[in-house]
Coordinates of C-alpha atoms in Angstrom, one line a residue:
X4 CA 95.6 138.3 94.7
X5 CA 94.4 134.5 95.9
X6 CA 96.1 133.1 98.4
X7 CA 98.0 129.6 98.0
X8 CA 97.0 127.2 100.0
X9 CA 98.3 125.7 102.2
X10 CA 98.0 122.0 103.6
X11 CA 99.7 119.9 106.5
X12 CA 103.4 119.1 105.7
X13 CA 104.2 115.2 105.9
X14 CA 107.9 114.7 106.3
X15 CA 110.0 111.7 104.8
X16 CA 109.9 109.8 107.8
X17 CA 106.1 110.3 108.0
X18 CA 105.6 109.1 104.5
X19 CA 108.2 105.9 105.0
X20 CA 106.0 105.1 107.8
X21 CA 102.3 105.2 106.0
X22 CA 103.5 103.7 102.9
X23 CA 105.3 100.9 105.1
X24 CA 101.6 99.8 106.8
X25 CA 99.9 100.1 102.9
X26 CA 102.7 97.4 102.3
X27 CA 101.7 95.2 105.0
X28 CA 105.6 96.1 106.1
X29 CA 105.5 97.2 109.6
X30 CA 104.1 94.0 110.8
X31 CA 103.8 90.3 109.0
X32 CA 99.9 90.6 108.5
X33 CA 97.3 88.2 108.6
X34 CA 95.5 88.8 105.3
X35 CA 94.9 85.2 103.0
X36 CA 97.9 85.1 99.9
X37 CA 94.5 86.3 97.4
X38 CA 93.7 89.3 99.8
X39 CA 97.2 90.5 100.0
X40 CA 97.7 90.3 96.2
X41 CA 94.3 92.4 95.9
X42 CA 94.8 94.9 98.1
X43 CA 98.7 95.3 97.1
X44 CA 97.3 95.5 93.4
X45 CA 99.7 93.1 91.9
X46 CA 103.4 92.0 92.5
X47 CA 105.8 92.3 90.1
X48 CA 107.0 89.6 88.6
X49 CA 109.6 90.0 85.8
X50 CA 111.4 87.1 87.6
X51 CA 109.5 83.7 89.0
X52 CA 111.1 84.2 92.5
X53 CA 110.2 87.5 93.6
X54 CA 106.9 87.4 94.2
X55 CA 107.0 84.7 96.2
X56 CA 109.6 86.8 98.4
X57 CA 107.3 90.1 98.1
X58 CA 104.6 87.7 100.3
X59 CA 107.4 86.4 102.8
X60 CA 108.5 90.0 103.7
X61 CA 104.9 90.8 104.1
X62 CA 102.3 88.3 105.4
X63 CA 102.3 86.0 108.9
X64 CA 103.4 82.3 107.7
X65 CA 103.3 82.6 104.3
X66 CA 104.0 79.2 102.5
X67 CA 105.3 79.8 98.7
X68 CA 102.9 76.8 98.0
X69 CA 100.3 78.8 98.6
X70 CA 100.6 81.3 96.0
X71 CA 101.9 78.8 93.9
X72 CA 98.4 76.8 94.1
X73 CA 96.1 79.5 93.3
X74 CA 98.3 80.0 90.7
X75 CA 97.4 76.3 89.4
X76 CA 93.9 77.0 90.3
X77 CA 94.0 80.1 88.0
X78 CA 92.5 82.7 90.8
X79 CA 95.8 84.5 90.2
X80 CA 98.8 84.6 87.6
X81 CA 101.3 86.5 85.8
X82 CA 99.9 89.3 82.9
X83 CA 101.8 91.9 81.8
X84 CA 100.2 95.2 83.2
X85 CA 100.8 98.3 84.7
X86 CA 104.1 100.1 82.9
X87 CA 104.5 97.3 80.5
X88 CA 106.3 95.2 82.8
X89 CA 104.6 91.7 84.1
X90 CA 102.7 91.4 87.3
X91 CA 101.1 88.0 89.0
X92 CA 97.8 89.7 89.9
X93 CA 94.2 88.0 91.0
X94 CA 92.1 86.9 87.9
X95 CA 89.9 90.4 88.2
X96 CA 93.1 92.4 88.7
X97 CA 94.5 90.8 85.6
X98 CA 91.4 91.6 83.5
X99 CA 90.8 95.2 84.8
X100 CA 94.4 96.3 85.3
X101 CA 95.0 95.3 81.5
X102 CA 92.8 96.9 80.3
X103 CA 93.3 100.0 82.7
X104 CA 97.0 99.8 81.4
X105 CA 96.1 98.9 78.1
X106 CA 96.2 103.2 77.1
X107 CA 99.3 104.0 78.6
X108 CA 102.7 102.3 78.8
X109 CA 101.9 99.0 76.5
X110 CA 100.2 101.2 73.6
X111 CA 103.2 103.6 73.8
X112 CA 105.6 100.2 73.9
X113 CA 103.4 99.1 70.7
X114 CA 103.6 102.0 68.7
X115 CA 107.1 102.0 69.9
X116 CA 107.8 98.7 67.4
X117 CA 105.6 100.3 64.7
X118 CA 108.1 103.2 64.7
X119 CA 110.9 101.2 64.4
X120 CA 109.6 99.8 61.1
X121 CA 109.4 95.8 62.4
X122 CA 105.9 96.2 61.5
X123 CA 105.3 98.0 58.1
X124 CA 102.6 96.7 55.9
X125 CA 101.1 94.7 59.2
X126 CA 97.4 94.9 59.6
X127 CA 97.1 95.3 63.3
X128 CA 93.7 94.2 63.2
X129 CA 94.4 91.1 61.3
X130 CA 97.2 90.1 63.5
X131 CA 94.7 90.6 66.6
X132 CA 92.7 88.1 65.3
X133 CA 94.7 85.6 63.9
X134 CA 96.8 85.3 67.6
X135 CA 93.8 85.4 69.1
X136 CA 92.4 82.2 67.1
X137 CA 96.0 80.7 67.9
X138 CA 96.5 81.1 70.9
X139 CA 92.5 79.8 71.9
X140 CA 93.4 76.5 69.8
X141 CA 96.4 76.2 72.8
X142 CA 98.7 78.4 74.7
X143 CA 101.9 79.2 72.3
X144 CA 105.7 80.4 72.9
X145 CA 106.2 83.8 71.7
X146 CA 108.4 81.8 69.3
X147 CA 105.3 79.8 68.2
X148 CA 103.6 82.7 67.7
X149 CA 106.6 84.1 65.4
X150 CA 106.7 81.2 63.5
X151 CA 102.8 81.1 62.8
X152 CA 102.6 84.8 62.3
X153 CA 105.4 85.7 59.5
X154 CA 104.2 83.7 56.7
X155 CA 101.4 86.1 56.8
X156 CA 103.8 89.0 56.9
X157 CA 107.0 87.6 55.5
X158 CA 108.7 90.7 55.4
X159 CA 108.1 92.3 58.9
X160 CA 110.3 91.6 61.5
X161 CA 109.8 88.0 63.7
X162 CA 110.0 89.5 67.3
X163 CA 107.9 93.0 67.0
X164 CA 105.1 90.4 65.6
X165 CA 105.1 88.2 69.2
X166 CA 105.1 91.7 70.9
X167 CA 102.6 93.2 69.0
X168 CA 100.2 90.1 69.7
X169 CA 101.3 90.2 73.2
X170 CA 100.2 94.3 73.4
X171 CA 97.3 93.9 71.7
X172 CA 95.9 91.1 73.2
X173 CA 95.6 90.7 77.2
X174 CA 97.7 87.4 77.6
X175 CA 98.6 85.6 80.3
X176 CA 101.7 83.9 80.7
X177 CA 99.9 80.0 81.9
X178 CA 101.5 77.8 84.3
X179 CA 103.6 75.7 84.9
X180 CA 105.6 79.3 84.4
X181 CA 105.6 80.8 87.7
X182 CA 105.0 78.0 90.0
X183 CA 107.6 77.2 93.1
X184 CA 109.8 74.9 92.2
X185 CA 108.6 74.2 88.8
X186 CA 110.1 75.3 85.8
X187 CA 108.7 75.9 82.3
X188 CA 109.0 78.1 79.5
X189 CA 106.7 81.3 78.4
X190 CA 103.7 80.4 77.0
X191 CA 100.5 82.5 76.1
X192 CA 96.9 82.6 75.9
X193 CA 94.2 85.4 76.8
X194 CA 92.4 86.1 79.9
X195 CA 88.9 84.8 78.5
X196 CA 90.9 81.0 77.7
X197 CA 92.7 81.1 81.1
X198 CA 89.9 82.5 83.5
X199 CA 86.5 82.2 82.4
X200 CA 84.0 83.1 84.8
X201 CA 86.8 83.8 87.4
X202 CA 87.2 87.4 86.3
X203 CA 83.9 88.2 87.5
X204 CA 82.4 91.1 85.6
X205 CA 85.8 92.7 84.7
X206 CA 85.9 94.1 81.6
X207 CA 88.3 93.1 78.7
X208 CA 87.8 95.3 76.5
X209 CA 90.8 98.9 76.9
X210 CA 87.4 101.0 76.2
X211 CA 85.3 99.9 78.4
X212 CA 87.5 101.1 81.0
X213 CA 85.6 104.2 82.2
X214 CA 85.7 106.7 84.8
X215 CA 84.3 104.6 88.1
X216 CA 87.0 102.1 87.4
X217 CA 89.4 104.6 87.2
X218 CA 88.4 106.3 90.3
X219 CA 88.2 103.1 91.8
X220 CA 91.7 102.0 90.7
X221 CA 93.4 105.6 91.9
X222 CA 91.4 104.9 95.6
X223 CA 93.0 101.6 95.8
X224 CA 96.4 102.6 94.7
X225 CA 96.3 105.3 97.7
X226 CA 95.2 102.2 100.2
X227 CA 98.4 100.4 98.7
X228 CA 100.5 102.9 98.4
X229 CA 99.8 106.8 99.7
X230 CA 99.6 109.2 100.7
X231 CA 100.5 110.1 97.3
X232 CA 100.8 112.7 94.1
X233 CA 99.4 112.5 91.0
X234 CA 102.6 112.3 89.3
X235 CA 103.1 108.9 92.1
X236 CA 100.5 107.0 90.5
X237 CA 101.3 108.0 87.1
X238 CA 104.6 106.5 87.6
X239 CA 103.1 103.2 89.1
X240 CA 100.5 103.1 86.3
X241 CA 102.4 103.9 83.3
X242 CA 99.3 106.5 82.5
X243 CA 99.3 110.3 81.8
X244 CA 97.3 113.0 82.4
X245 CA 95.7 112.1 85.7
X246 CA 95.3 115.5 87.3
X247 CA 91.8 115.8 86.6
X248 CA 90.4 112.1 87.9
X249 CA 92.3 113.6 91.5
X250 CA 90.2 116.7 91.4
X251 CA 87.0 114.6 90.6
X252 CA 87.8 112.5 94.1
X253 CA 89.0 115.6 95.9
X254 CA 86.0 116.4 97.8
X255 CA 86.4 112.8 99.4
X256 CA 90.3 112.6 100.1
X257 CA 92.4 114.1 102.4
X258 CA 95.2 116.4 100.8
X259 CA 98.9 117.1 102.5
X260 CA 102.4 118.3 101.3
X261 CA 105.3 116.7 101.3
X262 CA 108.4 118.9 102.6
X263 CA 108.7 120.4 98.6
X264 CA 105.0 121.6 98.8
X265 CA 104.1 118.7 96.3
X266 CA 100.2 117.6 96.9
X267 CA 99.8 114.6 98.4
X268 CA 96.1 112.5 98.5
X269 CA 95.2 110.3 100.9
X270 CA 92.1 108.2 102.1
X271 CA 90.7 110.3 105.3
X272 CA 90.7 106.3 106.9
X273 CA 93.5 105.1 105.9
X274 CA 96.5 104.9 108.6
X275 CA 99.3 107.5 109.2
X276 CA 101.8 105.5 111.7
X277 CA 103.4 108.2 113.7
X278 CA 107.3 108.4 112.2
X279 CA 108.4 106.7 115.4
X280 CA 107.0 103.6 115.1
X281 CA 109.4 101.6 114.7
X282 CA 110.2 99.7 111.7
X283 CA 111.5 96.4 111.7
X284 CA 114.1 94.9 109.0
X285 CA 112.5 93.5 106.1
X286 CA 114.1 91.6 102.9
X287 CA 112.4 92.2 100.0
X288 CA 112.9 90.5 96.1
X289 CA 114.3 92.0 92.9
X290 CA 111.4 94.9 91.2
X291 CA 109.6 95.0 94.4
X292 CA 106.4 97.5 94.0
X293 CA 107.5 99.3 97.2
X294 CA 111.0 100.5 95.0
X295 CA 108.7 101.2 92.1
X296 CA 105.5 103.1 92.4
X297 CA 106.3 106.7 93.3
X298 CA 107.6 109.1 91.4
X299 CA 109.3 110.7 94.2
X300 CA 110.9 107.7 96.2
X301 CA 112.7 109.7 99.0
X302 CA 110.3 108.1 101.2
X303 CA 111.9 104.6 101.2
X304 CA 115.5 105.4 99.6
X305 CA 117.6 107.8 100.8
X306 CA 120.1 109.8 99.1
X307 CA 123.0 108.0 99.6
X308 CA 121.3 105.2 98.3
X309 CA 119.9 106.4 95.2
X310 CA 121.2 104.2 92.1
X311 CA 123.1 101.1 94.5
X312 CA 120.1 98.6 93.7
X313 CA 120.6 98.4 89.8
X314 CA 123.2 97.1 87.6
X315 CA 122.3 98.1 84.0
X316 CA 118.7 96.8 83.9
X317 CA 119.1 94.7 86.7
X318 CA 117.2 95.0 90.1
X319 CA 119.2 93.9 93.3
X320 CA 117.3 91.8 96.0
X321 CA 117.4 94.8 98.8
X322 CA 116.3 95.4 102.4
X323 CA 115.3 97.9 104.7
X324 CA 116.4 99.3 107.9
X325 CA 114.2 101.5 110.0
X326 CA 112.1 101.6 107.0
X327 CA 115.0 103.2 104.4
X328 CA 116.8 100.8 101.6
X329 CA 119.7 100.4 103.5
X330 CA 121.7 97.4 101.4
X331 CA 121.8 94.3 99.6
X332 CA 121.3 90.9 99.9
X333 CA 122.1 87.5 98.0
X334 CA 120.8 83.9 98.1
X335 CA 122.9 81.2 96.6
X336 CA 120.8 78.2 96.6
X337 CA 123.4 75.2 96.3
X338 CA 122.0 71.2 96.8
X339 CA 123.2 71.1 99.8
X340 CA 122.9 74.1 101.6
X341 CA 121.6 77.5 101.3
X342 CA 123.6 80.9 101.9
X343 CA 122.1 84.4 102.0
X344 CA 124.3 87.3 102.1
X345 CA 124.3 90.6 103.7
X346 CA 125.7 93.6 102.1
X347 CA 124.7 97.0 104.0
X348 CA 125.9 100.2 102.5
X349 CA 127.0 101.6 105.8
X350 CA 128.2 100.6 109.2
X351 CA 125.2 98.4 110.8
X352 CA 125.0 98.7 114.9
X353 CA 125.2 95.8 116.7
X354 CA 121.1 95.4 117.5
X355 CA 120.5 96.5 113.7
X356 CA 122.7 93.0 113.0
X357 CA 120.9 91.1 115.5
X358 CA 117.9 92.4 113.7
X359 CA 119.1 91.3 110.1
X360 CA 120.0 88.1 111.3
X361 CA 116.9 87.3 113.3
X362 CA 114.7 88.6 110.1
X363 CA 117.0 86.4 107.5
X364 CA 116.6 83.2 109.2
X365 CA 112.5 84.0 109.6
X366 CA 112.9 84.1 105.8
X367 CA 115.0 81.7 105.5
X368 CA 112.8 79.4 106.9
X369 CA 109.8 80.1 105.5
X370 CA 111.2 79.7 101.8
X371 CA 114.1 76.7 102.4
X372 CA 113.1 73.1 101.9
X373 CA 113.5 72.4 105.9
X374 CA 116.1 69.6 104.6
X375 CA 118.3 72.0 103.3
X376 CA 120.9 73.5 106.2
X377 CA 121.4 77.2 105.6
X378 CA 123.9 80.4 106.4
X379 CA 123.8 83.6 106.8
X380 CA 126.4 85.8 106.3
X381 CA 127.4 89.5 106.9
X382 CA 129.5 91.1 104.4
X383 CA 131.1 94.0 105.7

């Protein structure tokens, strides 16, 4: 009878502590606002706000108007990607990603409408083409896109039409959505309008999305954020049936267990912070990627945690103590002064609130007009 192997055991704490350095979360890093969306692979970005916030918690004197410029200078905006949900990636990320995502969660959300009978006697092909031709003439509302749409189909439903343009096409969502301190609506056009030769050689096209980039895609998503299972990335990419690309790029990774015996991968380079190392407070947005991308998120939220940072479909802005979710926090933004809010879910110690305080005021100030007085308060 074989044997079952057997591989080192990394505890919780062990896990917090690597996936904390991926995130650039132990320390504010030095990495430029484009090589800290690369190598974080995206931020999520249902919201305008929160990646600007992701990139406060996480980089050394971060400006929003930094991210917000090479938003206007197109080297990085918001797509939706990986699960189905949108993302403010870097031009290649946006292309590749798409594309990588394209056969998982926003097929399934596609055939999804088709099930639901929104789209009966729609040509899918057809519909491709024609919001491809209108978006390319200029970027439209996915209201535009309703209204141009359903006279071709009168009889299929308005919104599944925008959404099944939007799935079958890789769209970006063009500025001025997204920029700090700028408002504007939804509007749409594909990656080939909005980049050009920024992309690089990133391919648009779901099939041409082949094993190298795949393998490519699963090593960068262990830099970001292993050491982790298939069933980890899975969850961050919205694909299935990964098991196999893992055993291809065995040979080259390292391989753990977490305390349940579940594999874990890792890059034999990448760092393993002892669980000791201490782990400062950090205040991160709504949807952050840290709070997302693991199928098994012991390693940031505890138990006693598990379900506070949601109401219905929701996120809550959240922070971390010693590397765990430990509470809530709030930021009412008034014209004349700015208040954020601190709602742990259990008895803080006096250092962990000097801690709080001292990281709330170094985001504070980093993301308040510096003519605008602020607060902050501790709700307990």
């Amino acid at each position: 009878m074989a044997l079952k192997t057997t591989h080192p055991v990394l505890g919780v704490r062990a896990l917090n502590r690597a996936t904390l350095d991926r995130q650039l979360l132990l320390r504010p890093a030095s990495l430029g606002v484009t090589e800290a969306v690369e190598h974080l692979l995206g931020l999520q970005a249902q919201n305008t706000k929160p990646p600007y916030y992701a990139l406060a918690a996480r980089l050394d004197g971060f400006r929003p108007e930094q991210l917000s410029a090479l938003m206007e200078s197109r080297d990085v905006a918001r797509i939706v990607t990986m699960r189905s949900t949108v993302h403010t990636h870097t031009a290649r990320d946006a292309v590749a990603l798409r594309g990588l995502a394209q056969g998982g969660a926003i097929d399934r959300e596609l055939a999804m409408f088709v099930s639901r009978g929104g789209l009966d006697g729609v040509d899918l092909d057809r519909l491709a083409d024609l919001a491809r031709a209108l978006v390319a003439e200029r970027p439209r509302t996915p209201k535009e896109l309703r209204e141009e749409l359903l006279p071709e189909w009168p009889d299929a439903d308005p919104q599944s039409l925008s959404v099944a343009a939007r799935c079958l096409l890789p769209m970006v969502q063009v500025t001025p959505r997204g920029l700090w301190g700028r408002g504007g609506q939804v509007a749409l056009t594909t990656t080939d309008q909005w980049f050009g030769d920024l992309a690089g050689d990133a391919a648009d096209d779901p099939a041409a999305v082949g094993a190298a980039e795949l393998d490519e895609t699963v090593l960068r998503y262990l830099g970001a954020f292993g050491p982790a299972s298939v069933k980890d990335m899975q969850t961050w990419c919205g694909l299935t049936r990964l098991g196999p690309v893992f055993e291809r790029l065995r040979p080259g990774l390292l391989v753990f267990q977490d305390e349940r015996g579940t594999e874990l991968f890792d890059l034999p380079d990448a760092p393993r912070p002892d669980e000791d190392t201490p782990a400062p407070p950090r205040f991160l947005p709504e949807f952050d990627n840290l709070l997302l991308s693991h199928a098994d998120r012991s390693r940031v939220v505890p138990a006693e945690a598990k379900g506070r940072t949601w109401t219905g479909n929701q996120a809550h802005r959240v922070f971390l103590l010693d590397g765990f979710l430990a509470g809530l926090w709030r930021l009412d933004e008034g014209k004349d002064r700015t208040t954020l809010t601190v709602e742990p879910f259990a008895h803080v110690t006096r250092a962990q609130r000097a801690a709080l305080t001292a990281e709330a005021e170094r985001t504070l100030r980093l993301m308040t007009p510096s003519d605008i007085p602020y607060e902050i308060v501790h709700a307990e």
